[in-house]
mmCIF file of C-alpha atoms in Angstrom:
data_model
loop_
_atom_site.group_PDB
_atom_site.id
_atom_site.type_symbol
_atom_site.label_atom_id
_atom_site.label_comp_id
_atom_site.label_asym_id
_atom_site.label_seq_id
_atom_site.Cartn_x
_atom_site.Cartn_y
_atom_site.Cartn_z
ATOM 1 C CA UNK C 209 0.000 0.000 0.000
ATOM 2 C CA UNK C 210 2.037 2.803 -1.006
ATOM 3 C CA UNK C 211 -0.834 5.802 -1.616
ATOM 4 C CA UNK C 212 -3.392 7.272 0.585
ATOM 5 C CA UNK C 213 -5.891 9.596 -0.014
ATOM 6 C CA UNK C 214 -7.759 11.306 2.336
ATOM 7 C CA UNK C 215 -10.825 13.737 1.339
ATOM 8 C CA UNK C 216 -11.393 16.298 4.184
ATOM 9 C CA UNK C 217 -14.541 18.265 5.190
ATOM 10 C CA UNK C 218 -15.309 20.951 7.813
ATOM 11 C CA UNK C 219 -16.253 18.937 10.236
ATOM 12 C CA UNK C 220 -15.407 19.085 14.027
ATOM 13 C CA UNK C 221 -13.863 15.279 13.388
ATOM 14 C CA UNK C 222 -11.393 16.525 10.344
ATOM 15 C CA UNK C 223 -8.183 17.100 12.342
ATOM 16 C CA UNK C 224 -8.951 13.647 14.709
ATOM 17 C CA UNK C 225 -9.121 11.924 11.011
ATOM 18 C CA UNK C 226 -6.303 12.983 9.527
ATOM 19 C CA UNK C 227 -3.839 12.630 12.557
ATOM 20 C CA UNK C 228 -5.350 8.724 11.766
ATOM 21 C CA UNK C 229 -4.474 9.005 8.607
ATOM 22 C CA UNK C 230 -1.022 9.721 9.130
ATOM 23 C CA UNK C 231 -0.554 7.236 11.545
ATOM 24 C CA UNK C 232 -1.682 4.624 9.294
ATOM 25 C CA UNK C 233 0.144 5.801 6.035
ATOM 26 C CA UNK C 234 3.200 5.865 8.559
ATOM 27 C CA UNK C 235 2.863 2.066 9.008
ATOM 28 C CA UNK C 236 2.782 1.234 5.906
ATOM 29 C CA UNK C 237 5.563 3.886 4.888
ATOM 30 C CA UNK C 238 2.961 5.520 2.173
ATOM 31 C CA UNK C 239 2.227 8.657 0.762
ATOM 32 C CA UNK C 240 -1.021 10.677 1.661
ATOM 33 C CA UNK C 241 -2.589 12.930 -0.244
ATOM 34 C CA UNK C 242 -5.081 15.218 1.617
ATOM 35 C CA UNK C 243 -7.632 16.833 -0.427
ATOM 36 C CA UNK C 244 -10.574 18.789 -0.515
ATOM 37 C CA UNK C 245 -12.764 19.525 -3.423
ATOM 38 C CA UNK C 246 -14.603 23.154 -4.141
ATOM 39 C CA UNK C 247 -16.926 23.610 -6.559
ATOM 40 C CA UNK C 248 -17.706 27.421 -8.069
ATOM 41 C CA UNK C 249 -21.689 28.046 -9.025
ATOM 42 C CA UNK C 250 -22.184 31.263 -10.949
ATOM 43 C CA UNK C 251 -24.665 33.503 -11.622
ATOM 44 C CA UNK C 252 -25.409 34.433 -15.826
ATOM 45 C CA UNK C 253 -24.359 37.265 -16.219
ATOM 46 C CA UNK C 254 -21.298 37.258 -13.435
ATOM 47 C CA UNK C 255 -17.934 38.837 -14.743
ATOM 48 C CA UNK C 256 -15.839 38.319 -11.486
ATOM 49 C CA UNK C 257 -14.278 34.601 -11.188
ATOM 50 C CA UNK C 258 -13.591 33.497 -8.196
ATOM 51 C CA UNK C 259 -11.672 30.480 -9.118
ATOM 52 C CA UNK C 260 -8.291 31.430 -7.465
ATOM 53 C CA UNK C 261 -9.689 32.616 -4.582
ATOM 54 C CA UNK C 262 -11.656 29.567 -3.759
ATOM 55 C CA UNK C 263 -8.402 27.323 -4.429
ATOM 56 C CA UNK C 264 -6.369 29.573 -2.590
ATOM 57 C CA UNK C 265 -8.471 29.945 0.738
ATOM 58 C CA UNK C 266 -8.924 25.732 0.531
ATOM 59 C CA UNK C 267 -5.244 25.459 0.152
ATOM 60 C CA UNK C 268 -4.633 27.881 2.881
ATOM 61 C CA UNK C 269 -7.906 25.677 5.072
ATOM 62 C CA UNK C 270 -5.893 22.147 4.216
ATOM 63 C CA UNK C 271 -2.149 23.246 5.174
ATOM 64 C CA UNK C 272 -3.392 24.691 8.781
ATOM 65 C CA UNK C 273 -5.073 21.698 9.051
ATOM 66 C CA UNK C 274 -2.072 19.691 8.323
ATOM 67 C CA UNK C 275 0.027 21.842 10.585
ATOM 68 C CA UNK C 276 -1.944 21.069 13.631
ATOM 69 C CA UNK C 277 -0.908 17.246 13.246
ATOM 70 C CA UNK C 278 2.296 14.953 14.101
ATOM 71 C CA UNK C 279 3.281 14.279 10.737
ATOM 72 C CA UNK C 280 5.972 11.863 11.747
ATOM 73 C CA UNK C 281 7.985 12.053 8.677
ATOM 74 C CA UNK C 282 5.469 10.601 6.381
ATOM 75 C CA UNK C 283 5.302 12.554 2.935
ATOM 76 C CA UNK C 284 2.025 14.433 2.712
ATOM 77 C CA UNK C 285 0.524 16.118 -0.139
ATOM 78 C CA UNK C 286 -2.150 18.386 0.204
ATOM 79 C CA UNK C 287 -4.128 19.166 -3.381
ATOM 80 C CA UNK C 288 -7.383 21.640 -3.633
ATOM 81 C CA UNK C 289 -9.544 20.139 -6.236
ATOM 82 C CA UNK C 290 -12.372 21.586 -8.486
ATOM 83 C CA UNK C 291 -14.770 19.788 -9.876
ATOM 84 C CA UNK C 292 -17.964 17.072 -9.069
ATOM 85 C CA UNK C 293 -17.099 15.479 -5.479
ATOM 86 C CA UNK C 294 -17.649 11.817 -6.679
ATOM 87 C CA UNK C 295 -15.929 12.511 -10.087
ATOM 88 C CA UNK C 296 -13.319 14.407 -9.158
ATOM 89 C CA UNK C 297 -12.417 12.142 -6.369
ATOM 90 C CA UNK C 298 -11.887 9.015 -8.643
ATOM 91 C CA UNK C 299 -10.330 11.193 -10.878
ATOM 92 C CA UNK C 300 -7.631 12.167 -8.556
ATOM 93 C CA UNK C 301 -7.593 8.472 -7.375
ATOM 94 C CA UNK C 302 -6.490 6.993 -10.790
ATOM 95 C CA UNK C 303 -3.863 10.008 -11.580
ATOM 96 C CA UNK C 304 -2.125 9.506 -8.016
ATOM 97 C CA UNK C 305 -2.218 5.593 -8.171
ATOM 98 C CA UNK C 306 -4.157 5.503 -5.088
ATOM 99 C CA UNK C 307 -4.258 2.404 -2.910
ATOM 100 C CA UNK C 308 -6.978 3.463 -0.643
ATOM 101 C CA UNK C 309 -9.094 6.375 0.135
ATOM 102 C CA UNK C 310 -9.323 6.727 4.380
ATOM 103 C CA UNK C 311 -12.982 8.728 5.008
ATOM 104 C CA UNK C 312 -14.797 10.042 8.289
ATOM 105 C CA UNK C 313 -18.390 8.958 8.363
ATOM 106 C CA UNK C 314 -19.421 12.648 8.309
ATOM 107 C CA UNK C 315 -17.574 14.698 5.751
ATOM 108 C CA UNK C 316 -19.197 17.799 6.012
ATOM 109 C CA UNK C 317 -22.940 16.730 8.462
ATOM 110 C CA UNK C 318 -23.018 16.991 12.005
ATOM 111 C CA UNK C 319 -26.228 15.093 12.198
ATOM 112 C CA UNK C 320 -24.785 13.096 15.010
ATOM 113 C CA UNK C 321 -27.781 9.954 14.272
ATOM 114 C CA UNK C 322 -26.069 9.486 10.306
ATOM 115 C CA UNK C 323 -23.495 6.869 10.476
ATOM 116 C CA UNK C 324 -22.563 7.952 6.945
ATOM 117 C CA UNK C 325 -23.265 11.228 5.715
ATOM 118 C CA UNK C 326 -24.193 11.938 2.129
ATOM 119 C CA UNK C 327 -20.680 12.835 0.861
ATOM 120 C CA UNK C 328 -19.143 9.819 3.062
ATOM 121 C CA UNK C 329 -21.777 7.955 1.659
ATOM 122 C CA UNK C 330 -21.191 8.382 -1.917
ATOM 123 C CA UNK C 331 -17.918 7.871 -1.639
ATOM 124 C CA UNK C 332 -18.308 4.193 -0.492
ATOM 125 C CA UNK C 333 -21.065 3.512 -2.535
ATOM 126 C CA UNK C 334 -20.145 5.170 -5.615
ATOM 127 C CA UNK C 335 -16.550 4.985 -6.057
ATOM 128 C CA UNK C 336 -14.840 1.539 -6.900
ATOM 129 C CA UNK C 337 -11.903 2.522 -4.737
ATOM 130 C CA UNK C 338 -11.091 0.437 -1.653
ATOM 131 C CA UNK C 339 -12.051 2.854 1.332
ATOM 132 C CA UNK C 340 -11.593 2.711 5.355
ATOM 133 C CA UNK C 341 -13.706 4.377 6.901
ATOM 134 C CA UNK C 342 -12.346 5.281 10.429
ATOM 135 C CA UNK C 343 -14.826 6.221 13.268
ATOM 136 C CA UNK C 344 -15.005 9.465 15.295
ATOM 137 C CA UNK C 345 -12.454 10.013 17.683
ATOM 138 C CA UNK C 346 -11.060 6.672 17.075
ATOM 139 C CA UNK C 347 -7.233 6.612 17.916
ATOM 140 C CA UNK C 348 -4.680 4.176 15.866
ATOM 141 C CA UNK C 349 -3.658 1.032 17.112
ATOM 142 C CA UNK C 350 -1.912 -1.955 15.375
ATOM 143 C CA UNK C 351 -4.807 -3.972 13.608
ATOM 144 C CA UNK C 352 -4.298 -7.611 15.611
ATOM 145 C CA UNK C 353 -7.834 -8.805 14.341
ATOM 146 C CA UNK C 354 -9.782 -8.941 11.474
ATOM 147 C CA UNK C 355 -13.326 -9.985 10.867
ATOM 148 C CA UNK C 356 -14.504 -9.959 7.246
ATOM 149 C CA UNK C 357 -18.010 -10.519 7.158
ATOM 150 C CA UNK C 358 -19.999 -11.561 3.875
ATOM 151 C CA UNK C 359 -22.795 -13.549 2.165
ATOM 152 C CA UNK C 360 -20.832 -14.825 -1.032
ATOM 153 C CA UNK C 361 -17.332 -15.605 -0.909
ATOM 154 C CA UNK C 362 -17.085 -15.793 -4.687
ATOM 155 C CA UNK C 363 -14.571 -14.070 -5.777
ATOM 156 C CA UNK C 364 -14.366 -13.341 -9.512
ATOM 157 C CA UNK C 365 -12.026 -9.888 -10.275
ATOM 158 C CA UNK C 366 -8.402 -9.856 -9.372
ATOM 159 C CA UNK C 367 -6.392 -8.084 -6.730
ATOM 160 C CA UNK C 368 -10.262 -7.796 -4.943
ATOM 161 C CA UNK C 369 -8.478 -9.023 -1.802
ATOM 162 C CA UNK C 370 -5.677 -6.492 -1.951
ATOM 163 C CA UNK C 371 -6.214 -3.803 0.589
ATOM 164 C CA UNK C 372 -6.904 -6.960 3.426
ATOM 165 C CA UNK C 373 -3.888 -8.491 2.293
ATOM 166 C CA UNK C 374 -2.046 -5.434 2.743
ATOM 167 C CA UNK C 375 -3.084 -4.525 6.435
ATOM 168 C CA UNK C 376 -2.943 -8.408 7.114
ATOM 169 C CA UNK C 377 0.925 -8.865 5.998
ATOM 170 C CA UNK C 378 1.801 -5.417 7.897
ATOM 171 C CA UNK C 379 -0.158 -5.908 10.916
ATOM 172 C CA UNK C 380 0.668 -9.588 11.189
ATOM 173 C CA UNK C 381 -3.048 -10.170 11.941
ATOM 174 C CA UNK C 382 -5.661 -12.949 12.634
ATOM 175 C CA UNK C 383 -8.628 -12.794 9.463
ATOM 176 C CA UNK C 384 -11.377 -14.481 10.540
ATOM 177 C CA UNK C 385 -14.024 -15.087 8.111
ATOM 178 C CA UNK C 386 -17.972 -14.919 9.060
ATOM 179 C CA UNK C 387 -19.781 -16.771 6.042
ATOM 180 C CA UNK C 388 -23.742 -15.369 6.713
ATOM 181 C CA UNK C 389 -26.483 -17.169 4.622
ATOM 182 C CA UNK C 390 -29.175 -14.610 4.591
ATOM 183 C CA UNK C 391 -32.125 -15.631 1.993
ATOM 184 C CA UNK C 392 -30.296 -14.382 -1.106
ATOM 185 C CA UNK C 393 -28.170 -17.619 -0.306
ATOM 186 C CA UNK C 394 -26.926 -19.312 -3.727
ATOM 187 C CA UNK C 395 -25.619 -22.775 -4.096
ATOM 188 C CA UNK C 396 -21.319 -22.228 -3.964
ATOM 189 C CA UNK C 397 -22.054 -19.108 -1.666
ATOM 190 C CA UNK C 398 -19.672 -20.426 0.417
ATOM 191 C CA UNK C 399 -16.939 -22.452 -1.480
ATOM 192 C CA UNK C 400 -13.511 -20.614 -0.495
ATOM 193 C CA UNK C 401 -11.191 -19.694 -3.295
ATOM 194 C CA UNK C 402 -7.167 -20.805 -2.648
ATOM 195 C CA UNK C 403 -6.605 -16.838 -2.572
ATOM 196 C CA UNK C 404 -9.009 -16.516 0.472
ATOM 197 C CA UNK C 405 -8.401 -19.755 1.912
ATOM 198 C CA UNK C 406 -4.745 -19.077 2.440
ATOM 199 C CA UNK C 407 -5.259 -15.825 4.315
ATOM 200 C CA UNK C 408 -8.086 -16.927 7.088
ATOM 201 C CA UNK C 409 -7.090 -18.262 10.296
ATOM 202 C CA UNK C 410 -11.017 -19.364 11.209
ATOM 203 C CA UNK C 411 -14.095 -19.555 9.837
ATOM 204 C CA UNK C 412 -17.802 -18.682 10.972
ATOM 205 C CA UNK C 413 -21.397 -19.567 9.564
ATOM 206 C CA UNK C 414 -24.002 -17.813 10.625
ATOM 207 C CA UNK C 415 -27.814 -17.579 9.180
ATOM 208 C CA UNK C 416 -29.347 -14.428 9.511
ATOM 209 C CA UNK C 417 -31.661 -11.562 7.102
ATOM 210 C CA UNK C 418 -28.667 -9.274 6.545
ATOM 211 C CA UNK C 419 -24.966 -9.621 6.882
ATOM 212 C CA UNK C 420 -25.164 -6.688 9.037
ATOM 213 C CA UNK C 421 -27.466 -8.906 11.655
ATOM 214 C CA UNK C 422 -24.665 -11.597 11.627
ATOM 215 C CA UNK C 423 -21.872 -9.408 12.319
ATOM 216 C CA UNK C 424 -23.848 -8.249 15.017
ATOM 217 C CA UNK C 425 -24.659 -11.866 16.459
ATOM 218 C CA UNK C 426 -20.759 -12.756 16.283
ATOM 219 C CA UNK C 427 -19.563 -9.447 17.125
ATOM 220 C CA UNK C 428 -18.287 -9.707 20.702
ATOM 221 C CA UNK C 429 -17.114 -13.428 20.293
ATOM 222 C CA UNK C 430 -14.295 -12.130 17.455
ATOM 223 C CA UNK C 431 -13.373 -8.772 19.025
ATOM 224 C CA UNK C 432 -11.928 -7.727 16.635
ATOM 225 C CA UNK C 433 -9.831 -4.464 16.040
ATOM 226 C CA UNK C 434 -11.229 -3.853 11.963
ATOM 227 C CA UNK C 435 -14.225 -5.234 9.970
ATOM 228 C CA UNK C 436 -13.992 -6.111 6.783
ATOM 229 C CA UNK C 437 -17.284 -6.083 4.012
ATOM 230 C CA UNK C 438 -17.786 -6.126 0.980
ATOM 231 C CA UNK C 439 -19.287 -3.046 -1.241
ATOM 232 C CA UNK C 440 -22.234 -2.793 -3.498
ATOM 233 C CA UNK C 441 -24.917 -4.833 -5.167
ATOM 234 C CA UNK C 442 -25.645 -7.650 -2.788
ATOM 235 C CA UNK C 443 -22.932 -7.103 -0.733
ATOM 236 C CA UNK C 444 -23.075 -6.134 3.156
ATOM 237 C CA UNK C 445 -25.211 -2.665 2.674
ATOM 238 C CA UNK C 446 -27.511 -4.020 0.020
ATOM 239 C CA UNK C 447 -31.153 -3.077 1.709
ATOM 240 C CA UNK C 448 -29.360 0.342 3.532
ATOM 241 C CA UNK C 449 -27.743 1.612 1.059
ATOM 242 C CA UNK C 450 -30.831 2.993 -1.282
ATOM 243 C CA UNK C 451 -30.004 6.192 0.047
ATOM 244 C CA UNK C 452 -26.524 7.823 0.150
ATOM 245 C CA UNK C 453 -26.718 8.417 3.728
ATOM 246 C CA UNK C 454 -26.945 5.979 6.830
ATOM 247 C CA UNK C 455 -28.343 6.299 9.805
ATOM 248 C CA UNK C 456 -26.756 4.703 13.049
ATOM 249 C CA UNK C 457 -30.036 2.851 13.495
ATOM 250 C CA UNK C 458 -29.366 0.761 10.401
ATOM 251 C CA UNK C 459 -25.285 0.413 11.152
ATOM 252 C CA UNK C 460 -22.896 1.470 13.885
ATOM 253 C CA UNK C 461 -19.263 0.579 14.226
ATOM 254 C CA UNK C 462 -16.869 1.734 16.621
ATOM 255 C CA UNK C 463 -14.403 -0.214 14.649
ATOM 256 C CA UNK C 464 -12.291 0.987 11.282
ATOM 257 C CA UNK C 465 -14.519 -0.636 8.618
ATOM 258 C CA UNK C 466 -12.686 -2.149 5.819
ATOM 259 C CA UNK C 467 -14.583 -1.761 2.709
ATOM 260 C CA UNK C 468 -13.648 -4.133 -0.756
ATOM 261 C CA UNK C 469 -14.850 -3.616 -3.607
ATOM 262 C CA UNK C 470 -17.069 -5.840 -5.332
ATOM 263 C CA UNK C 471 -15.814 -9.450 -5.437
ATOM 264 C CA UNK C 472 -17.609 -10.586 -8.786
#
């Protein structure tokens, strides 16, 4: 993992998030890029552009905010971006080679009952970027533990197992895997590939409505210090994830949550 991005808000939680950040690009010796994106809306008619100023006074927002951290020697490159959040984001992803994006829940809302705010929210849901999305508050510690949690472990696209493989071979951690057969179950749901085979220590079945129920059921027996799921389609936030947003009532974690891309 040698490139981390990190999209920052205004939010209370922005300087707690990036001091993660650079704790966890520090472990893996990588490069993180902290950005925020601005977007200018103009009037017809309007002669002044406000362009420059916009980038500037982000800029000027993103190195304070990098200032006010222990950077610890790791290399960090702060961009202002213009453009479409989502779009812009993956842009930047692809020209930087980037690994993993590293997202608060709440970008920019401080509607403390949203697990995921919208911009948080479209991120993970949009994006086909790996993305770990750290907690409020939540301090750094060496990942021991994993539980990956899913319905299918079918795995048809390469390198889909990348980012776990990564904080697995650098943390020296235990992957334990939590098979769920919710009633989407498929014949083969649960045949384990040699690629996923070879990096679980234990495995789990569970039957339950969602994956989210079974992670729940299992939760406190694993303890673990990350969870890992799976993104989009029928993956973990299949029913929750009509909407951009989440609300805490439909999923909590106090945990760093892990989040794959799609496996098939």
């Amino acid at each position: 993992m040698k490139n981390i991005l990190v999209p920052v808000g205004a939010s209370e939680n922005a300087l707690s998030n990036l001091q993660y950040a650079v704790d966890f690009a520090q472990a893996f010796g990588a490069k993180l890029f902290v950005v925020q994106v601005y977007n200018v809306y103009t009037k017809a008619g309007t002669m002044i552009k406000i362009d420059h100023i916009l980038e500037q006074d982000t800029l000027d927002y993103l190195n304070d905010l990098v200032s006010k951290v222990d950077t610890k020697n790791v290399e960090v490159v702060v961009r202002a971006l213009k453009g479409k959040f989502v779009d812009t984001i993956e842009l930047a992803c692809k020209t930087a080679n980037i690994d993993l994006i590293l997202i608060e829940p709440r970008i920019y809302s401080e509607d403390e009952d949203l697990f995921l705010g919208k911009t948080s929210g479209k991120i993970v849901k949009q994006t086909s970027i790996p993305t770990l999305i750290i907690p409020e508050g939540c301090v750094f510690k060496p990942i021991e533990t994993i539980l990956m949690a899913v319905k299918s472990a079918i795995i048809k696209k390469d390198d889909v197992l990348k980012p776990l493989k990564a904080v697995k071979d650098n943390f020296k951690s235990v992957v334990n895997l939590l098979l769920v057969k919710t009633p989407y179950y498929s014949e083969g749901d649960f045949e384990l590939n040699d690629e996923l085979s070879s990096i679980i220590t234990e495995i789990t079945y569970s039957e339950s409505p969602t994956t989210y129920l079974g992670v729940l059921e299992h939760y406190k027996s694993h303890n673990p210090d990350m969870l890992c799921v799976v993104r989009r389609k029928r993956g973990f936030f299949m029913k929750i994830w009509e909407n951009n947003q989440i609300y805490k009532t439909e999923f909590n974690s106090t945990l760093p949550v892990l989040v794959l891309s799609e496996l098939k």
